[in-house]
PDB file of C-alpha atoms in Angstrom:
ATOM      1  CA  MET A   1     -13.994 -12.991  22.147  1.00 82.00           C
ATOM      2  CA  ARG A   2     -13.805 -16.729  22.760  1.00 90.00           C
ATOM      3  CA  ILE A   3     -11.001 -18.702  21.085  1.00 95.00           C
ATOM      4  CA  LEU A   4     -10.536 -22.468  20.703  1.00 97.00           C
ATOM      5  CA  LEU A   5      -6.870 -23.529  20.690  1.00 98.00           C
ATOM      6  CA  ILE A   6      -6.154 -27.044  19.357  1.00 98.00           C
ATOM      7  CA  GLU A   7      -2.467 -27.648  20.078  1.00 97.00           C
ATOM      8  CA  ASP A   8      -0.750 -30.776  21.463  1.00 96.00           C
ATOM      9  CA  ASP A   9       2.576 -29.173  22.393  1.00 95.00           C
ATOM     10  CA  ARG A  10       2.219 -28.300  26.074  1.00 95.00           C
ATOM     11  CA  MET A  11       4.867 -25.607  26.107  1.00 95.00           C
ATOM     12  CA  ILE A  12       3.552 -23.795  23.024  1.00 95.00           C
ATOM     13  CA  GLY A  13      -0.047 -24.228  24.153  1.00 96.00           C
ATOM     14  CA  ALA A  14       0.579 -22.751  27.591  1.00 95.00           C
ATOM     15  CA  ALA A  15       2.434 -19.786  26.113  1.00 95.00           C
ATOM     16  CA  VAL A  16      -0.322 -19.081  23.562  1.00 96.00           C
ATOM     17  CA  VAL A  17      -3.066 -19.391  26.184  1.00 95.00           C
ATOM     18  CA  GLN A  18      -1.321 -16.904  28.462  1.00 93.00           C
ATOM     19  CA  ALA A  19      -0.696 -14.447  25.621  1.00 94.00           C
ATOM     20  CA  LEU A  20      -4.333 -14.642  24.489  1.00 94.00           C
ATOM     21  CA  ARG A  21      -5.604 -14.085  28.009  1.00 91.00           C
ATOM     22  CA  ASP A  22      -3.279 -11.103  28.372  1.00 89.00           C
ATOM     23  CA  ALA A  23      -4.856  -9.778  25.154  1.00 88.00           C
ATOM     24  CA  SER A  24      -8.363 -10.140  26.685  1.00 86.00           C
ATOM     25  CA  TYR A  25      -9.462 -13.299  24.876  1.00 91.00           C
ATOM     26  CA  ALA A  26     -11.258 -16.143  26.657  1.00 91.00           C
ATOM     27  CA  VAL A  27      -9.477 -19.368  25.636  1.00 94.00           C
ATOM     28  CA  ASP A  28     -10.373 -23.066  25.705  1.00 95.00           C
ATOM     29  CA  TRP A  29      -7.423 -25.362  25.004  1.00 96.00           C
ATOM     30  CA  VAL A  30      -7.574 -28.989  23.830  1.00 96.00           C
ATOM     31  CA  THR A  31      -4.658 -31.183  22.822  1.00 96.00           C
ATOM     32  CA  ASP A  32      -6.090 -33.594  20.211  1.00 96.00           C
ATOM     33  CA  GLY A  33      -8.200 -33.390  17.109  1.00 95.00           C
ATOM     34  CA  GLY A  34     -11.147 -35.360  18.428  1.00 95.00           C
ATOM     35  CA  SER A  35     -11.531 -33.056  21.422  1.00 95.00           C
ATOM     36  CA  GLY A  36     -11.274 -30.068  19.092  1.00 95.00           C
ATOM     37  CA  ILE A  37     -14.153 -31.289  16.923  1.00 94.00           C
ATOM     38  CA  GLU A  38     -16.186 -32.012  20.043  1.00 94.00           C
ATOM     39  CA  ALA A  39     -15.509 -28.606  21.592  1.00 94.00           C
ATOM     40  CA  ALA A  40     -16.428 -26.738  18.394  1.00 93.00           C
ATOM     41  CA  SER A  41     -19.722 -28.641  18.278  1.00 90.00           C
ATOM     42  CA  ALA A  42     -20.572 -27.977  21.933  1.00 89.00           C
ATOM     43  CA  GLU A  43     -19.482 -24.337  22.322  1.00 88.00           C
ATOM     44  CA  THR A  44     -19.687 -21.116  20.308  1.00 87.00           C
ATOM     45  CA  TYR A  45     -16.300 -19.725  19.337  1.00 92.00           C
ATOM     46  CA  ASP A  46     -15.203 -16.649  17.416  1.00 91.00           C
ATOM     47  CA  LEU A  47     -12.048 -18.257  16.003  1.00 95.00           C
ATOM     48  CA  VAL A  48      -9.981 -21.478  16.098  1.00 97.00           C
ATOM     49  CA  LEU A  49      -6.191 -21.744  16.250  1.00 98.00           C
ATOM     50  CA  LEU A  50      -5.369 -25.154  14.790  1.00 98.00           C
ATOM     51  CA  ASP A  51      -2.119 -27.112  14.787  1.00 97.00           C
ATOM     52  CA  LEU A  52      -1.713 -29.684  12.005  1.00 96.00           C
ATOM     53  CA  GLY A  53       0.480 -32.245  13.806  1.00 93.00           C
ATOM     54  CA  LEU A  54      -2.248 -33.471  16.148  1.00 93.00           C
ATOM     55  CA  PRO A  55      -3.122 -36.953  17.403  1.00 87.00           C
ATOM     56  CA  THR A  56      -6.467 -38.565  16.620  1.00 83.00           C
ATOM     57  CA  PRO A  57      -7.172 -37.097  14.037  1.00 93.00           C
ATOM     58  CA  ASP A  58      -4.603 -34.645  12.678  1.00 94.00           C
ATOM     59  CA  GLY A  59      -5.322 -30.976  12.043  1.00 95.00           C
ATOM     60  CA  THR A  60      -5.999 -31.453   8.340  1.00 94.00           C
ATOM     61  CA  GLU A  61      -8.818 -33.894   9.123  1.00 95.00           C
ATOM     62  CA  VAL A  62     -10.184 -31.584  11.847  1.00 95.00           C
ATOM     63  CA  LEU A  63     -10.395 -28.752   9.306  1.00 95.00           C
ATOM     64  CA  ARG A  64     -11.954 -31.072   6.730  1.00 94.00           C
ATOM     65  CA  GLN A  65     -14.596 -32.102   9.281  1.00 92.00           C
ATOM     66  CA  PHE A  66     -15.348 -28.466  10.129  1.00 92.00           C
ATOM     67  CA  ARG A  67     -15.944 -27.552   6.496  1.00 90.00           C
ATOM     68  CA  LYS A  68     -17.726 -30.811   5.602  1.00 88.00           C
ATOM     69  CA  THR A  69     -20.451 -29.992   8.124  1.00 82.00           C
ATOM     70  CA  GLY A  70     -20.766 -26.434   6.776  1.00 77.00           C
ATOM     71  CA  HIS A  71     -19.081 -24.912   9.840  1.00 76.00           C
ATOM     72  CA  ARG A  72     -17.878 -21.435   8.874  1.00 83.00           C
ATOM     73  CA  LEU A  73     -15.944 -20.885  12.090  1.00 91.00           C
ATOM     74  CA  PRO A  74     -12.785 -18.877  11.210  1.00 95.00           C
ATOM     75  CA  VAL A  75      -9.625 -21.018  11.418  1.00 97.00           C
ATOM     76  CA  ILE A  76      -5.987 -20.004  11.519  1.00 98.00           C
ATOM     77  CA  ILE A  77      -3.570 -22.893  11.024  1.00 97.00           C
ATOM     78  CA  VAL A  78      -0.585 -22.545  13.395  1.00 97.00           C
ATOM     79  CA  THR A  79       2.001 -25.194  12.491  1.00 95.00           C
ATOM     80  CA  ALA A  80       5.668 -26.018  11.985  1.00 95.00           C
ATOM     81  CA  ARG A  81       4.915 -27.335   8.472  1.00 94.00           C
ATOM     82  CA  ASP A  82       6.361 -24.643   6.251  1.00 94.00           C
ATOM     83  CA  ALA A  83       6.267 -26.285   2.817  1.00 95.00           C
ATOM     84  CA  ILE A  84       4.332 -24.429   0.129  1.00 96.00           C
ATOM     85  CA  ASP A  85       2.262 -27.555  -0.600  1.00 95.00           C
ATOM     86  CA  ASP A  86       1.153 -27.725   3.051  1.00 94.00           C
ATOM     87  CA  ARG A  87       0.137 -24.057   3.007  1.00 95.00           C
ATOM     88  CA  ILE A  88      -1.809 -24.451  -0.207  1.00 95.00           C
ATOM     89  CA  ARG A  89      -3.562 -27.609   1.068  1.00 94.00           C
ATOM     90  CA  GLY A  90      -4.557 -25.909   4.318  1.00 94.00           C
ATOM     91  CA  LEU A  91      -5.937 -22.820   2.615  1.00 95.00           C
ATOM     92  CA  ASP A  92      -7.739 -24.864  -0.023  1.00 95.00           C
ATOM     93  CA  LEU A  93      -9.370 -26.959   2.719  1.00 93.00           C
ATOM     94  CA  GLY A  94     -10.900 -23.758   4.104  1.00 93.00           C
ATOM     95  CA  ALA A  95      -8.418 -22.235   6.552  1.00 95.00           C
ATOM     96  CA  ASP A  96      -8.690 -18.453   6.767  1.00 96.00           C
ATOM     97  CA  ASP A  97      -4.958 -17.967   7.380  1.00 97.00           C
ATOM     98  CA  TYR A  98      -1.755 -19.950   7.861  1.00 97.00           C
ATOM     99  CA  ILE A  99       1.133 -19.042  10.159  1.00 97.00           C
ATOM    100  CA  VAL A 100       4.346 -21.000  10.615  1.00 96.00           C
ATOM    101  CA  LYS A 101       6.042 -21.762  13.938  1.00 95.00           C
ATOM    102  CA  PRO A 102       8.034 -20.194  15.444  1.00 92.00           C
ATOM    103  CA  PHE A 103       6.062 -16.966  15.203  1.00 93.00           C
ATOM    104  CA  GLU A 104       5.769 -13.625  16.950  1.00 94.00           C
ATOM    105  CA  MET A 105       2.668 -13.506  19.122  1.00 95.00           C
ATOM    106  CA  ARG A 106       2.091  -9.905  18.038  1.00 92.00           C
ATOM    107  CA  GLU A 107       1.768 -11.097  14.446  1.00 95.00           C
ATOM    108  CA  LEU A 108      -0.679 -13.853  15.384  1.00 96.00           C
ATOM    109  CA  LEU A 109      -2.825 -11.355  17.296  1.00 93.00           C
ATOM    110  CA  ALA A 110      -2.793  -8.967  14.330  1.00 91.00           C
ATOM    111  CA  ARG A 111      -3.870 -11.768  11.979  1.00 94.00           C
ATOM    112  CA  MET A 112      -6.656 -12.694  14.397  1.00 93.00           C
ATOM    113  CA  ARG A 113      -7.885  -9.097  14.490  1.00 88.00           C
ATOM    114  CA  ALA A 114      -7.859  -8.950  10.687  1.00 88.00           C
ATOM    115  CA  ILE A 115      -9.998 -12.091  10.391  1.00 90.00           C
ATOM    116  CA  LEU A 116     -12.405 -10.944  13.068  1.00 84.00           C
ATOM    117  CA  ARG A 117     -12.783  -7.641  11.232  1.00 79.00           C
ATOM    118  CA  ARG A 118     -13.769  -9.496   8.070  1.00 79.00           C
ATOM    119  CA  GLN A 119     -16.169 -11.656  10.052  1.00 71.00           C
ATOM    120  CA  GLY A 120     -17.721  -8.628  11.775  1.00 62.00           C
ATOM    121  CA  SER A 121     -16.786 -10.062  15.178  1.00 54.00           C
ATOM    122  CA  GLY A 122     -15.135  -7.124  16.826  1.00 51.00           C
ATOM    123  CA  GLY A 123     -11.683  -7.031  15.322  1.00 51.00           C
ATOM    124  CA  SER A 124     -12.252  -3.531  13.953  1.00 53.00           C
ATOM    125  CA  ALA A 125      -9.863  -0.752  14.844  1.00 69.00           C
ATOM    126  CA  VAL A 126     -12.433   0.911  17.112  1.00 84.00           C
ATOM    127  CA  LEU A 127     -15.753  -0.241  18.570  1.00 87.00           C
ATOM    128  CA  SER A 128     -18.175   2.528  19.334  1.00 90.00           C
ATOM    129  CA  ASN A 129     -21.808   3.224  20.145  1.00 91.00           C
ATOM    130  CA  GLY A 130     -21.322   6.976  19.713  1.00 89.00           C
ATOM    131  CA  ALA A 131     -20.803   7.685  23.402  1.00 91.00           C
ATOM    132  CA  ILE A 132     -18.124   5.102  24.149  1.00 93.00           C
ATOM    133  CA  SER A 133     -15.195   4.212  21.855  1.00 94.00           C
ATOM    134  CA  LEU A 134     -13.008   1.171  22.547  1.00 92.00           C
ATOM    135  CA  ASP A 135      -9.669   0.521  20.811  1.00 90.00           C
ATOM    136  CA  PRO A 136      -8.767  -3.223  20.730  1.00 83.00           C
ATOM    137  CA  ALA A 137      -5.134  -2.473  19.872  1.00 80.00           C
ATOM    138  CA  THR A 138      -4.457  -0.320  22.951  1.00 86.00           C
ATOM    139  CA  HIS A 139      -7.269  -1.355  25.361  1.00 89.00           C
ATOM    140  CA  GLU A 140      -8.120   2.314  25.715  1.00 93.00           C
ATOM    141  CA  VAL A 141     -11.674   3.577  26.109  1.00 95.00           C
ATOM    142  CA  ALA A 142     -12.750   7.114  25.234  1.00 93.00           C
ATOM    143  CA  HIS A 143     -15.813   8.674  26.843  1.00 91.00           C
ATOM    144  CA  ALA A 144     -16.853  12.339  27.219  1.00 86.00           C
ATOM    145  CA  GLY A 145     -13.429  13.478  26.017  1.00 87.00           C
ATOM    146  CA  GLU A 146     -11.528  11.357  28.541  1.00 90.00           C
ATOM    147  CA  ILE A 147      -9.320   8.379  27.663  1.00 93.00           C
ATOM    148  CA  SER A 148      -8.708   5.536  30.131  1.00 95.00           C
ATOM    149  CA  ARG A 149      -6.720   2.293  29.899  1.00 94.00           C
ATOM    150  CA  LEU A 150      -8.620  -0.899  30.777  1.00 94.00           C
ATOM    151  CA  THR A 151      -7.321  -4.114  32.272  1.00 93.00           C
ATOM    152  CA  ALA A 152      -7.612  -7.257  30.128  1.00 90.00           C
ATOM    153  CA  ARG A 153     -10.844  -8.413  31.730  1.00 92.00           C
ATOM    154  CA  GLU A 154     -12.364  -4.944  31.867  1.00 94.00           C
ATOM    155  CA  PHE A 155     -11.657  -4.680  28.159  1.00 93.00           C
ATOM    156  CA  ALA A 156     -13.195  -8.114  27.432  1.00 92.00           C
ATOM    157  CA  LEU A 157     -16.388  -7.227  29.278  1.00 95.00           C
ATOM    158  CA  LEU A 158     -16.843  -3.821  27.654  1.00 95.00           C
ATOM    159  CA  GLN A 159     -16.038  -5.304  24.253  1.00 91.00           C
ATOM    160  CA  ALA A 160     -18.793  -7.902  24.731  1.00 91.00           C
ATOM    161  CA  LEU A 161     -21.312  -5.144  25.463  1.00 94.00           C
ATOM    162  CA  LEU A 162     -20.201  -2.897  22.595  1.00 92.00           C
ATOM    163  CA  LEU A 163     -20.418  -5.741  20.100  1.00 87.00           C
ATOM    164  CA  ARG A 164     -24.173  -5.872  20.823  1.00 89.00           C
ATOM    165  CA  PRO A 165     -25.283  -2.365  21.828  1.00 92.00           C
ATOM    166  CA  GLY A 166     -28.878  -2.198  22.972  1.00 93.00           C
ATOM    167  CA  THR A 167     -28.848  -5.929  23.860  1.00 94.00           C
ATOM    168  CA  ILE A 168     -29.004  -7.078  27.475  1.00 95.00           C
ATOM    169  CA  LEU A 169     -26.255  -9.564  28.309  1.00 95.00           C
ATOM    170  CA  SER A 170     -26.683 -11.804  31.339  1.00 95.00           C
ATOM    171  CA  ARG A 171     -23.994 -12.692  33.852  1.00 92.00           C
ATOM    172  CA  ILE A 172     -23.470 -16.022  32.080  1.00 91.00           C
ATOM    173  CA  ASP A 173     -23.187 -14.306  28.678  1.00 91.00           C
ATOM    174  CA  LEU A 174     -20.496 -11.976  30.006  1.00 93.00           C
ATOM    175  CA  GLU A 175     -18.605 -14.717  31.839  1.00 92.00           C
ATOM    176  CA  ARG A 176     -18.404 -16.724  28.592  1.00 87.00           C
ATOM    177  CA  HIS A 177     -16.704 -13.750  26.890  1.00 86.00           C
ATOM    178  CA  ILE A 178     -14.232 -13.237  29.734  1.00 90.00           C
ATOM    179  CA  TYR A 179     -13.260 -16.661  31.057  1.00 88.00           C
ATOM    180  CA  GLY A 180     -12.096 -19.979  29.575  1.00 85.00           C
ATOM    181  CA  TRP A 181     -12.971 -23.458  30.833  1.00 81.00           C
ATOM    182  CA  ASN A 182     -10.311 -23.774  33.506  1.00 75.00           C
ATOM    183  CA  GLU A 183     -10.438 -20.263  34.922  1.00 80.00           C
ATOM    184  CA  GLU A 184     -12.008 -19.805  38.313  1.00 81.00           C
ATOM    185  CA  VAL A 185     -14.883 -17.320  38.318  1.00 84.00           C
ATOM    186  CA  GLU A 186     -15.855 -15.658  41.580  1.00 84.00           C
ATOM    187  CA  SER A 187     -19.563 -15.087  42.167  1.00 83.00           C
ATOM    188  CA  ASN A 188     -19.283 -11.288  42.052  1.00 88.00           C
ATOM    189  CA  ALA A 189     -16.630 -11.070  39.332  1.00 93.00           C
ATOM    190  CA  VAL A 190     -18.869  -9.426  36.732  1.00 94.00           C
ATOM    191  CA  GLU A 191     -20.177  -6.820  39.188  1.00 95.00           C
ATOM    192  CA  PHE A 192     -16.624  -6.048  40.280  1.00 94.00           C
ATOM    193  CA  LEU A 193     -15.485  -5.467  36.683  1.00 96.00           C
ATOM    194  CA  ILE A 194     -18.509  -3.324  35.835  1.00 96.00           C
ATOM    195  CA  HIS A 195     -17.896  -1.197  38.945  1.00 96.00           C
ATOM    196  CA  ALA A 196     -14.247  -0.741  37.876  1.00 96.00           C
ATOM    197  CA  ILE A 197     -15.242   0.255  34.327  1.00 96.00           C
ATOM    198  CA  ARG A 198     -17.893   2.701  35.567  1.00 95.00           C
ATOM    199  CA  LYS A 199     -15.280   4.428  37.729  1.00 94.00           C
ATOM    200  CA  LYS A 200     -13.333   5.120  34.543  1.00 94.00           C
ATOM    201  CA  ILE A 201     -16.128   6.093  32.135  1.00 93.00           C
ATOM    202  CA  GLY A 202     -19.080   7.021  34.342  1.00 91.00           C
ATOM    203  CA  ALA A 203     -21.902   5.032  35.926  1.00 91.00           C
ATOM    204  CA  ALA A 204     -24.404   5.835  33.174  1.00 90.00           C
ATOM    205  CA  ALA A 205     -22.267   4.260  30.453  1.00 91.00           C
ATOM    206  CA  ILE A 206     -23.302   0.721  31.414  1.00 94.00           C
ATOM    207  CA  ARG A 207     -26.950   0.212  32.252  1.00 94.00           C
ATOM    208  CA  ASN A 208     -28.173  -2.463  34.663  1.00 94.00           C
ATOM    209  CA  VAL A 209     -31.512  -4.155  33.973  1.00 93.00           C
ATOM    210  CA  ARG A 210     -32.298  -5.572  37.381  1.00 90.00           C
ATOM    211  CA  GLY A 211     -32.546  -9.333  37.458  1.00 90.00           C
ATOM    212  CA  VAL A 212     -31.633  -9.673  33.786  1.00 94.00           C
ATOM    213  CA  GLY A 213     -28.189  -8.242  32.991  1.00 95.00           C
ATOM    214  CA  TRP A 214     -26.304  -5.251  31.606  1.00 96.00           C
ATOM    215  CA  MET A 215     -26.194  -3.279  28.353  1.00 95.00           C
ATOM    216  CA  VAL A 216     -24.801  -0.208  26.615  1.00 94.00           C
ATOM    217  CA  ASP A 217     -27.026   2.045  24.557  1.00 93.00           C
ATOM    218  CA  ARG A 218     -27.429   1.700  20.809  1.00 89.00           C
ATOM    219  CA  PRO A 219     -25.769   4.334  18.601  1.00 83.00           C
ATOM    220  CA  CYS A 220     -27.852   7.478  18.360  1.00 68.00           C
TER     221      CYS A 220
END
């Protein structure tokens, strides 16, 4: 899952980015409204976390621009503005949820999963193709009666494959699901992660289509 964070507070932004990466999300972070609009136009995201108190323009105008152009990208407003009128205005402008700072990161992650479930983007309790079952809440994968815990990036890669069973994903496709803009990606990173996952669930679970990419089977 790829998340766009639009937050101008450096301390809050850094903490949210780290927490999202720990939870296996790829994150791109911008600090002003104009850059947020630009990023959402240039990249494909699963969800936006949007502060309201942004420079040039503020978060309300960013959201208005998203919805004016017909962009249905899910948006959670994350702000210190706690007045009822602010909450109503944000939701009426098209936000999918509204959470007030300070907040527990666990709650934000749960709200994100709930929205992604509604959007059909992998926030469901369990992803499965019949042979492999992946639990986003625990990062555990079940296969052939065995349960294994995945690292954050192992989870992100397997999640990307299970979201589109039967579809071949290229190296670039997988890297986009795993890494944000400023994260260094080694040339063999995808192969390394796939090797690690196969050691836990078996080599046949992830199929390699030579020269094209990787896939998991469709449900039987």
